[in-house]
Amino acid sequence: MAPETTGRKGAPKTLDQVAAATGYSRTTVRFVVTGQAEKHRIRPETRALIEDYVARHGLVVDHTARALKTRRSDAVGLVVPDLANAFFARLTAELEERCRASGRVLLTASSHEDAEREAQAVAGLLWRGVDGLVIAPCRAPEALRPALRGRRTAVVSVDRAYSDAPWPTVVGDNEAAAETLAGRLLAIAGGSIAFVGACPALPSVAGRIAGFRAAARAAALDRSETRLHLAERDEASEGARLMRAAITAHGAPKAVMCTSLLMLEGVFRALIDAFGRVPEDLVVGTFDHHPFLDAVPNRILAVRQDERGLAEAAFAHLIAQMDGGPREPIRVVVPGRLVDRPGPGVTAGSP
Amino acid sequence: MAPETTGRKGAPKTLDQVAAATGYSRTTVRFVVTGQAEKHRIRPETRALIEDYVARHGLVVDHTARALKTRRSDAVGLVVPDLANAFFARLTAELEERCRASGRVLLTASSHEDAEREAQAVAGLLWRGVDGLVIAPCRAPEALRPALRGRRTAVVSVDRAYSDAPWPTVVGDNEAAAETLAGRLLAIAGGSIAFVGACPALPSVAGRIAGFRAAARAAALDRSETRLHLAERDEASEGARLMRAAITAHGAPKAVMCTSLLMLEGVFRALIDAFGRVPEDLVVGTFDHHPFLDAVPNRILAVRQDERGLAEAAFAHLIAQMDGGPREPIRVVVPGRLVDRPGPGVTAGSP
DNA sequence: CTGTTAGCGCTTTCAA
DNA sequence: TTGAAAGCGCTAACAG
């Protein structure tokens, strides 16, 4: 599968050229270069001759021609909302690693949280003939079904668990994590808490909201102490807007809980704008973690998603389908990890 | 170029199928579907007939077959040290955007700052027949030359200006920026400054070191006030190790200057380990910026690289080569921007 | 043990 | 105006 270029000097040859040069047929040559010499009982001297020639001149089997014939590309496509987002960047890196290890390449595409672009990205990738598709969908994937109909392309959803996905879905444990997180925040701050989130229509965010509500109920807080601030777009400016409004209306809360780092970023910005700095006694909860948060003096609890685990699971299910398995609406939950004060020596950095 | 699937129902047809079904030849069909009908004076009724059929059944030209024939893949490869690194993630996102807009796809690969893996990644991408290659090389690209010899694949280096690159190189203005940055740090802190860097062998880092030294000279500081701490690997743990050693030997400096966010991350960690928090009077300088740095109370100056500008320039030169231009060892410098205290309303977040 | 025969679906001459 | 033919380089089935 790998570039079989044992080549030494000059342009590496094609299979046909080797056949012509050695006087054997394509088939014979192919048997020896693909290691099927034994299996087909190629005569040792023949084999030696061909191997010698290849060692001397190099050989590289044309990937495009092979793909045309076999209808396989050894490529997998990835569609995420935004590659520059730390979570997706890490997920991408992990997937890329697994692709490389298995002789595949990863084609990346961004949807920018837009259904139309997502559809285009998927169409483009399928057109390219990717064998598999990993997608963090920005809406119910029902709409993507027609494009997949009749294809054997493997598919798996990540990060967002739309219930109608007719293929495996690999996600974090949003609701449970949110409940734990909110519970801890309330225990520490003991008072009013603002929830700042984006894209409540996303299943992941919906889960986080549900978890938050559950914790609030458990703490027997009334409405005036737990406020939900929601935006339609996951952007720092939106987070800032929400937080500004919250401050104006009710003053600074004792705690905030954000659904994403971008929201948190906006929250920080609004606080700095309003108070010149982030109030030191504010307790912060967020999804996803960033090492720099450790340098912020506030108490910060973060639910760190397990990008590696997510990639691992997604890739495994992709492979299973590519190996002939069926598309099944399986749900895989990869738990995150609640990071509180990092102890000394903790390696919170890049994995 | 785009997936010409105007398809409605059922599996979209191939060119040949359309030809067979309409009773015309491949050629004729191709002329009409590629919009060359006028040019070849296809009879209007013929055209209408074919267009009608296509509108009814859909048509998708097989990308693989086309690639085999034309020897073009409409794909560009990208090799970076680490996709999960914020700077490269943004660069990747910007490149991906430009690829998409021009009907191409981006294949990503990580070298993990390892020459061998880099070479493998390049070989793999070339094998795949990418039309262009963008690479942030982790060593002098001389070694990559043989693989490119005799190919018309377009190539561009980014971020790292090895002087022997026989193709365009697009980089930030490391030395000048470092000098400015160091000068400002000294002006603010007015005293001892520690330089914490990784991979001094990289041209970008070498430039930053040179800039730092120039500023130190200009400020007439002696050796005991300006110390260079260098590691071989750009990892937070290395940054922490260097900073720990620095603290042990000379106590906390008045200012630190880091060559990367990972180093800064390590510096923060070491400081927190040593003092329980980042000393508030420490002045920090760094390359690359992250919005969360705004939430750290310290005075922080960051040289924010212009990923978009870099991507733009790199892509332009790639296109130029793909359009038949020669590989030339051009050097393009895309200046960064020194970010000091963000003013109110500044959008430091994602672009 | 090795070779032949068909294509994969497209582009590209060259003819008619 | 339209069509036929010749591959791109490979795989896969079937003959010897």
Short mmCIF file of N, CA, C and O in Angstrom, two decimals, chain A residues 8-106:
data_model
loop_
_atom_site.label_atom_id
_atom_site.label_comp_id
_atom_site.label_asym_id
_atom_site.label_seq_id
_atom_site.Cartn_x
_atom_site.Cartn_y
_atom_site.Cartn_z
N ARG A 8 16.15 4.04 -6.60
CA ARG A 8 17.49 4.56 -6.34
C ARG A 8 17.77 5.79 -7.20
O ARG A 8 17.78 6.90 -6.74
N LYS A 9 17.97 5.55 -8.47
CA LYS A 9 18.35 6.67 -9.33
C LYS A 9 17.35 6.85 -10.49
O LYS A 9 16.70 5.91 -10.89
N GLY A 10 17.28 8.05 -10.99
CA GLY A 10 16.39 8.32 -12.11
C GLY A 10 14.95 8.22 -11.67
O GLY A 10 14.64 7.88 -10.55
N ALA A 11 14.07 8.56 -12.58
CA ALA A 11 12.66 8.50 -12.27
C ALA A 11 12.25 7.06 -12.00
O ALA A 11 12.62 6.16 -12.75
N PRO A 12 11.49 6.84 -10.94
CA PRO A 12 11.02 5.48 -10.66
C PRO A 12 10.13 4.99 -11.78
O PRO A 12 9.45 5.77 -12.45
N LYS A 13 10.15 3.70 -11.99
CA LYS A 13 9.39 3.12 -13.11
C LYS A 13 7.96 2.77 -12.71
O LYS A 13 7.62 2.67 -11.54
N THR A 14 7.16 2.54 -13.71
CA THR A 14 5.81 2.05 -13.48
C THR A 14 5.84 0.53 -13.61
O THR A 14 6.81 -0.04 -14.09
N LEU A 15 4.76 -0.07 -13.20
CA LEU A 15 4.66 -1.52 -13.29
C LEU A 15 4.90 -2.00 -14.72
O LEU A 15 5.67 -2.94 -14.96
N ASP A 16 4.25 -1.35 -15.64
CA ASP A 16 4.39 -1.74 -17.04
C ASP A 16 5.81 -1.62 -17.53
O ASP A 16 6.30 -2.49 -18.26
N GLN A 17 6.46 -0.55 -17.11
CA GLN A 17 7.83 -0.36 -17.56
C GLN A 17 8.73 -1.47 -17.04
O GLN A 17 9.59 -1.97 -17.75
N VAL A 18 8.52 -1.82 -15.80
CA VAL A 18 9.32 -2.91 -15.24
C VAL A 18 9.06 -4.19 -16.02
O VAL A 18 9.98 -4.94 -16.36
N ALA A 19 7.80 -4.43 -16.31
CA ALA A 19 7.45 -5.63 -17.06
C ALA A 19 8.17 -5.64 -18.41
O ALA A 19 8.82 -6.61 -18.78
N ALA A 20 8.06 -4.52 -19.11
CA ALA A 20 8.69 -4.43 -20.42
C ALA A 20 10.20 -4.62 -20.32
O ALA A 20 10.80 -5.37 -21.09
N ALA A 21 10.78 -3.95 -19.35
CA ALA A 21 12.24 -3.98 -19.23
C ALA A 21 12.76 -5.36 -18.86
O ALA A 21 13.83 -5.78 -19.32
N THR A 22 12.02 -6.06 -18.04
CA THR A 22 12.50 -7.37 -17.61
C THR A 22 12.04 -8.48 -18.55
O THR A 22 12.49 -9.61 -18.46
N GLY A 23 11.12 -8.14 -19.42
CA GLY A 23 10.64 -9.14 -20.35
C GLY A 23 9.55 -10.04 -19.79
O GLY A 23 9.13 -10.99 -20.46
N TYR A 24 9.09 -9.73 -18.58
CA TYR A 24 7.99 -10.52 -18.03
C TYR A 24 6.69 -9.75 -18.19
O TYR A 24 6.70 -8.60 -18.62
N SER A 25 5.63 -10.37 -17.82
CA SER A 25 4.34 -9.69 -17.96
C SER A 25 4.03 -8.89 -16.70
O SER A 25 4.60 -9.11 -15.65
N ARG A 26 3.08 -7.97 -16.85
CA ARG A 26 2.62 -7.20 -15.71
C ARG A 26 2.30 -8.10 -14.53
O ARG A 26 2.70 -7.84 -13.41
N THR A 27 1.56 -9.11 -14.83
CA THR A 27 1.09 -10.00 -13.75
C THR A 27 2.24 -10.56 -12.94
O THR A 27 2.25 -10.49 -11.71
N THR A 28 3.19 -11.10 -13.64
CA THR A 28 4.34 -11.67 -12.94
C THR A 28 5.03 -10.62 -12.09
O THR A 28 5.30 -10.84 -10.91
N VAL A 29 5.26 -9.50 -12.70
CA VAL A 29 5.91 -8.43 -11.96
C VAL A 29 5.10 -8.05 -10.73
O VAL A 29 5.62 -7.92 -9.63
N ARG A 30 3.83 -7.94 -10.94
CA ARG A 30 2.99 -7.53 -9.83
C ARG A 30 3.05 -8.55 -8.69
O ARG A 30 3.10 -8.19 -7.52
N PHE A 31 3.04 -9.82 -9.05
CA PHE A 31 3.12 -10.85 -8.03
C PHE A 31 4.37 -10.68 -7.19
O PHE A 31 4.33 -10.76 -5.96
N VAL A 32 5.47 -10.44 -7.85
CA VAL A 32 6.68 -10.34 -7.02
C VAL A 32 6.72 -9.04 -6.23
O VAL A 32 7.05 -9.06 -5.04
N VAL A 33 6.32 -7.94 -6.82
CA VAL A 33 6.43 -6.70 -6.05
C VAL A 33 5.39 -6.58 -4.95
O VAL A 33 5.56 -5.83 -4.00
N THR A 34 4.32 -7.31 -5.05
CA THR A 34 3.33 -7.26 -3.97
C THR A 34 3.53 -8.39 -2.98
O THR A 34 2.69 -8.66 -2.15
N GLY A 35 4.66 -9.09 -3.12
CA GLY A 35 4.98 -10.12 -2.14
C GLY A 35 4.18 -11.40 -2.29
O GLY A 35 4.08 -12.20 -1.38
N GLN A 36 3.58 -11.55 -3.44
CA GLN A 36 2.80 -12.78 -3.66
C GLN A 36 3.60 -13.81 -4.46
O GLN A 36 3.02 -14.75 -5.02
N ALA A 37 4.89 -13.61 -4.48
CA ALA A 37 5.73 -14.50 -5.27
C ALA A 37 5.60 -15.95 -4.79
O ALA A 37 5.35 -16.86 -5.58
N GLU A 38 5.74 -16.14 -3.51
CA GLU A 38 5.63 -17.48 -2.93
C GLU A 38 4.30 -18.10 -3.32
O GLU A 38 4.23 -19.18 -3.90
N LYS A 39 3.28 -17.32 -2.98
CA LYS A 39 1.92 -17.78 -3.17
C LYS A 39 1.67 -18.28 -4.59
O LYS A 39 0.95 -19.26 -4.81
N HIS A 40 2.25 -17.59 -5.54
CA HIS A 40 2.02 -18.00 -6.93
C HIS A 40 3.20 -18.80 -7.49
O HIS A 40 3.31 -18.98 -8.70
N ARG A 41 4.06 -19.18 -6.62
CA ARG A 41 5.22 -20.00 -6.97
C ARG A 41 5.97 -19.48 -8.20
O ARG A 41 6.14 -20.18 -9.20
N ILE A 42 6.31 -18.18 -8.09
CA ILE A 42 7.14 -17.60 -9.14
C ILE A 42 8.54 -18.22 -9.04
O ILE A 42 9.06 -18.39 -7.93
N ARG A 43 9.13 -18.54 -10.17
CA ARG A 43 10.45 -19.17 -10.14
C ARG A 43 11.46 -18.21 -9.51
O ARG A 43 11.49 -17.02 -9.85
N PRO A 44 12.28 -18.72 -8.59
CA PRO A 44 13.22 -17.87 -7.85
C PRO A 44 14.08 -16.99 -8.74
O PRO A 44 14.29 -15.81 -8.43
N GLU A 45 14.56 -17.52 -9.85
CA GLU A 45 15.42 -16.68 -10.69
C GLU A 45 14.63 -15.53 -11.32
O GLU A 45 15.12 -14.40 -11.42
N THR A 46 13.40 -15.82 -11.68
CA THR A 46 12.53 -14.76 -12.19
C THR A 46 12.38 -13.66 -11.15
O THR A 46 12.59 -12.48 -11.40
N ARG A 47 12.03 -14.14 -10.00
CA ARG A 47 11.82 -13.21 -8.90
C ARG A 47 13.06 -12.37 -8.63
O ARG A 47 12.99 -11.14 -8.50
N ALA A 48 14.19 -13.03 -8.55
CA ALA A 48 15.44 -12.32 -8.29
C ALA A 48 15.69 -11.27 -9.34
O ALA A 48 16.05 -10.12 -9.04
N LEU A 49 15.45 -11.65 -10.57
CA LEU A 49 15.69 -10.74 -11.68
C LEU A 49 14.84 -9.48 -11.55
O LEU A 49 15.32 -8.35 -11.67
N ILE A 50 13.57 -9.71 -11.30
CA ILE A 50 12.66 -8.57 -11.18
C ILE A 50 13.00 -7.71 -9.96
O ILE A 50 13.11 -6.49 -10.05
N GLU A 51 13.22 -8.39 -8.85
CA GLU A 51 13.56 -7.64 -7.65
C GLU A 51 14.82 -6.83 -7.84
O GLU A 51 14.95 -5.71 -7.35
N ASP A 52 15.73 -7.42 -8.54
CA ASP A 52 16.98 -6.71 -8.80
C ASP A 52 16.72 -5.45 -9.61
O ASP A 52 17.19 -4.36 -9.29
N TYR A 53 15.94 -5.62 -10.65
CA TYR A 53 15.65 -4.47 -11.50
C TYR A 53 14.97 -3.36 -10.70
O TYR A 53 15.31 -2.18 -10.80
N VAL A 54 14.00 -3.78 -9.90
CA VAL A 54 13.26 -2.80 -9.10
C VAL A 54 14.20 -2.11 -8.12
O VAL A 54 14.15 -0.89 -7.93
N ALA A 55 15.06 -2.88 -7.49
CA ALA A 55 16.00 -2.30 -6.54
C ALA A 55 16.88 -1.26 -7.23
O ALA A 55 17.26 -0.25 -6.66
N ARG A 56 17.18 -1.55 -8.46
CA ARG A 56 18.09 -0.68 -9.19
C ARG A 56 17.39 0.59 -9.71
O ARG A 56 17.93 1.69 -9.64
N HIS A 57 16.18 0.42 -10.21
CA HIS A 57 15.53 1.56 -10.87
C HIS A 57 14.38 2.17 -10.07
O HIS A 57 13.93 3.26 -10.39
N GLY A 58 13.91 1.45 -9.07
CA GLY A 58 12.79 1.99 -8.33
C GLY A 58 11.48 1.67 -9.02
O GLY A 58 11.43 1.41 -10.22
N LEU A 59 10.44 1.65 -8.25
CA LEU A 59 9.12 1.36 -8.79
C LEU A 59 8.09 2.05 -7.92
O LEU A 59 8.15 1.99 -6.70
N VAL A 60 7.19 2.72 -8.56
CA VAL A 60 6.11 3.31 -7.78
C VAL A 60 4.80 3.05 -8.51
O VAL A 60 4.62 3.44 -9.65
N VAL A 61 3.93 2.33 -7.83
CA VAL A 61 2.65 2.01 -8.45
C VAL A 61 1.77 3.25 -8.41
O VAL A 61 1.66 3.90 -7.39
N ASP A 62 1.22 3.56 -9.53
CA ASP A 62 0.42 4.79 -9.65
C ASP A 62 -0.87 4.69 -8.84
O ASP A 62 -1.72 3.84 -9.09
N HIS A 63 -0.93 5.59 -7.87
CA HIS A 63 -2.07 5.53 -6.96
C HIS A 63 -3.39 5.84 -7.65
O HIS A 63 -4.41 5.23 -7.35
N THR A 64 -3.35 6.78 -8.56
CA THR A 64 -4.58 7.18 -9.25
C THR A 64 -5.14 6.03 -10.08
O THR A 64 -6.33 5.74 -10.05
N ALA A 65 -4.24 5.38 -10.80
CA ALA A 65 -4.69 4.27 -11.65
C ALA A 65 -5.27 3.15 -10.79
O ALA A 65 -6.30 2.57 -11.12
N ARG A 66 -4.59 2.88 -9.69
CA ARG A 66 -5.09 1.85 -8.80
C ARG A 66 -6.47 2.22 -8.28
O ARG A 66 -7.39 1.40 -8.23
N ALA A 67 -6.60 3.49 -7.89
CA ALA A 67 -7.86 3.95 -7.35
C ALA A 67 -8.98 3.81 -8.38
O ALA A 67 -10.10 3.42 -8.06
N LEU A 68 -8.65 4.14 -9.61
CA LEU A 68 -9.66 4.04 -10.66
C LEU A 68 -10.14 2.60 -10.81
O LEU A 68 -11.33 2.33 -10.95
N LYS A 69 -9.19 1.72 -10.76
CA LYS A 69 -9.53 0.31 -10.94
C LYS A 69 -10.27 -0.28 -9.73
O LYS A 69 -11.28 -0.95 -9.87
N THR A 70 -9.74 0.00 -8.56
CA THR A 70 -10.29 -0.64 -7.36
C THR A 70 -11.44 0.12 -6.74
O THR A 70 -12.10 -0.37 -5.84
N ARG A 71 -11.63 1.32 -7.18
CA ARG A 71 -12.67 2.18 -6.61
C ARG A 71 -12.44 2.43 -5.13
O ARG A 71 -13.39 2.54 -4.35
N ARG A 72 -11.20 2.46 -4.76
CA ARG A 72 -10.87 2.84 -3.39
C ARG A 72 -9.78 3.90 -3.42
O ARG A 72 -8.89 3.86 -4.26
N SER A 73 -9.86 4.83 -2.50
CA SER A 73 -8.93 5.95 -2.55
C SER A 73 -7.94 5.94 -1.39
O SER A 73 -6.99 6.70 -1.37
N ASP A 74 -8.18 5.10 -0.41
CA ASP A 74 -7.36 5.13 0.80
C ASP A 74 -7.32 6.54 1.38
O ASP A 74 -6.29 6.99 1.85
N ALA A 75 -8.44 7.19 1.29
CA ALA A 75 -8.52 8.54 1.85
C ALA A 75 -9.76 8.62 2.72
O ALA A 75 -10.78 7.99 2.43
N VAL A 76 -9.67 9.38 3.78
CA VAL A 76 -10.88 9.64 4.55
C VAL A 76 -11.09 11.14 4.68
O VAL A 76 -10.13 11.90 4.79
N GLY A 77 -12.31 11.53 4.60
CA GLY A 77 -12.66 12.93 4.67
C GLY A 77 -13.12 13.31 6.06
O GLY A 77 -13.69 12.50 6.78
N LEU A 78 -12.84 14.53 6.43
CA LEU A 78 -13.27 15.03 7.74
C LEU A 78 -13.95 16.38 7.55
O LEU A 78 -13.39 17.28 6.91
N VAL A 79 -15.13 16.49 8.08
CA VAL A 79 -15.84 17.78 8.01
C VAL A 79 -16.11 18.28 9.42
O VAL A 79 -16.82 17.63 10.19
N VAL A 80 -15.51 19.39 9.75
CA VAL A 80 -15.72 19.98 11.08
C VAL A 80 -16.16 21.43 10.90
O VAL A 80 -15.95 22.03 9.86
N PRO A 81 -16.77 22.00 11.94
CA PRO A 81 -17.21 23.38 11.84
C PRO A 81 -16.03 24.33 11.61
O PRO A 81 -16.10 25.21 10.78
N ASP A 82 -14.96 24.13 12.36
CA ASP A 82 -13.85 25.06 12.22
C ASP A 82 -12.55 24.42 12.66
O ASP A 82 -12.34 24.09 13.81
N LEU A 83 -11.67 24.29 11.71
CA LEU A 83 -10.39 23.66 11.96
C LEU A 83 -9.54 24.44 12.95
O LEU A 83 -8.68 23.88 13.64
N ALA A 84 -9.75 25.74 13.02
CA ALA A 84 -8.91 26.56 13.89
C ALA A 84 -9.34 26.45 15.35
O ALA A 84 -8.62 26.87 16.24
N ASN A 85 -10.50 25.89 15.58
CA ASN A 85 -10.97 25.66 16.93
C ASN A 85 -10.13 24.57 17.59
O ASN A 85 -9.93 23.50 17.06
N ALA A 86 -9.64 24.88 18.80
CA ALA A 86 -8.68 23.98 19.45
C ALA A 86 -9.19 22.54 19.57
O ALA A 86 -8.46 21.59 19.32
N PHE A 87 -10.43 22.39 19.93
CA PHE A 87 -10.98 21.05 20.08
C PHE A 87 -10.93 20.28 18.76
O PHE A 87 -10.44 19.15 18.69
N PHE A 88 -11.39 20.91 17.72
CA PHE A 88 -11.41 20.22 16.43
C PHE A 88 -10.01 20.06 15.85
O PHE A 88 -9.72 19.10 15.15
N ALA A 89 -9.16 21.01 16.17
CA ALA A 89 -7.78 20.87 15.70
C ALA A 89 -7.14 19.63 16.32
O ALA A 89 -6.47 18.86 15.64
N ARG A 90 -7.38 19.43 17.59
CA ARG A 90 -6.81 18.25 18.24
C ARG A 90 -7.44 16.98 17.70
O ARG A 90 -6.76 15.97 17.46
N LEU A 91 -8.74 17.04 17.52
CA LEU A 91 -9.43 15.87 16.96
C LEU A 91 -8.86 15.54 15.58
O LEU A 91 -8.58 14.38 15.26
N THR A 92 -8.67 16.57 14.79
CA THR A 92 -8.12 16.38 13.45
C THR A 92 -6.73 15.76 13.52
O THR A 92 -6.42 14.82 12.78
N ALA A 93 -5.91 16.29 14.40
CA ALA A 93 -4.55 15.78 14.53
C ALA A 93 -4.58 14.29 14.90
O ALA A 93 -3.81 13.48 14.36
N GLU A 94 -5.47 13.93 15.80
CA GLU A 94 -5.55 12.54 16.22
C GLU A 94 -6.03 11.64 15.08
O GLU A 94 -5.53 10.53 14.89
N LEU A 95 -6.98 12.12 14.35
CA LEU A 95 -7.48 11.33 13.22
C LEU A 95 -6.41 11.20 12.15
O LEU A 95 -6.21 10.13 11.57
N GLU A 96 -5.74 12.29 11.91
CA GLU A 96 -4.70 12.28 10.89
C GLU A 96 -3.65 11.23 11.23
O GLU A 96 -3.20 10.47 10.37
N GLU A 97 -3.30 11.20 12.50
CA GLU A 97 -2.31 10.23 12.96
C GLU A 97 -2.76 8.80 12.65
O GLU A 97 -1.99 7.97 12.15
N ARG A 98 -4.01 8.53 12.91
CA ARG A 98 -4.51 7.18 12.67
C ARG A 98 -4.59 6.85 11.18
O ARG A 98 -4.37 5.72 10.75
N CYS A 99 -4.91 7.84 10.42
CA CYS A 99 -4.93 7.64 8.97
C CYS A 99 -3.53 7.29 8.47
O CYS A 99 -3.33 6.33 7.74
N ARG A 100 -2.60 8.10 8.88
CA ARG A 100 -1.23 7.88 8.45
C ARG A 100 -0.76 6.48 8.81
O ARG A 100 -0.18 5.76 8.01
N ALA A 101 -1.04 6.09 10.04
CA ALA A 101 -0.59 4.78 10.51
C ALA A 101 -1.20 3.65 9.69
O ALA A 101 -0.63 2.56 9.60
N SER A 102 -2.34 3.92 9.08
CA SER A 102 -2.97 2.85 8.31
C SER A 102 -2.86 3.11 6.81
O SER A 102 -3.63 2.57 6.02
N GLY A 103 -1.92 3.95 6.44
CA GLY A 103 -1.67 4.17 5.02
C GLY A 103 -2.72 4.99 4.31
O GLY A 103 -2.83 4.93 3.09
N ARG A 104 -3.46 5.76 5.07
CA ARG A 104 -4.48 6.59 4.44
C ARG A 104 -4.10 8.06 4.53
O ARG A 104 -3.17 8.43 5.26
N VAL A 105 -4.82 8.90 3.84
CA VAL A 105 -4.64 10.34 4.02
C VAL A 105 -5.95 10.93 4.50
O VAL A 105 -7.01 10.35 4.33
N LEU A 106 -5.82 12.11 5.11
CA LEU A 106 -7.00 12.79 5.62
C LEU A 106 -7.27 14.04 4.81
O LEU A 106 -6.38 14.86 4.61
#
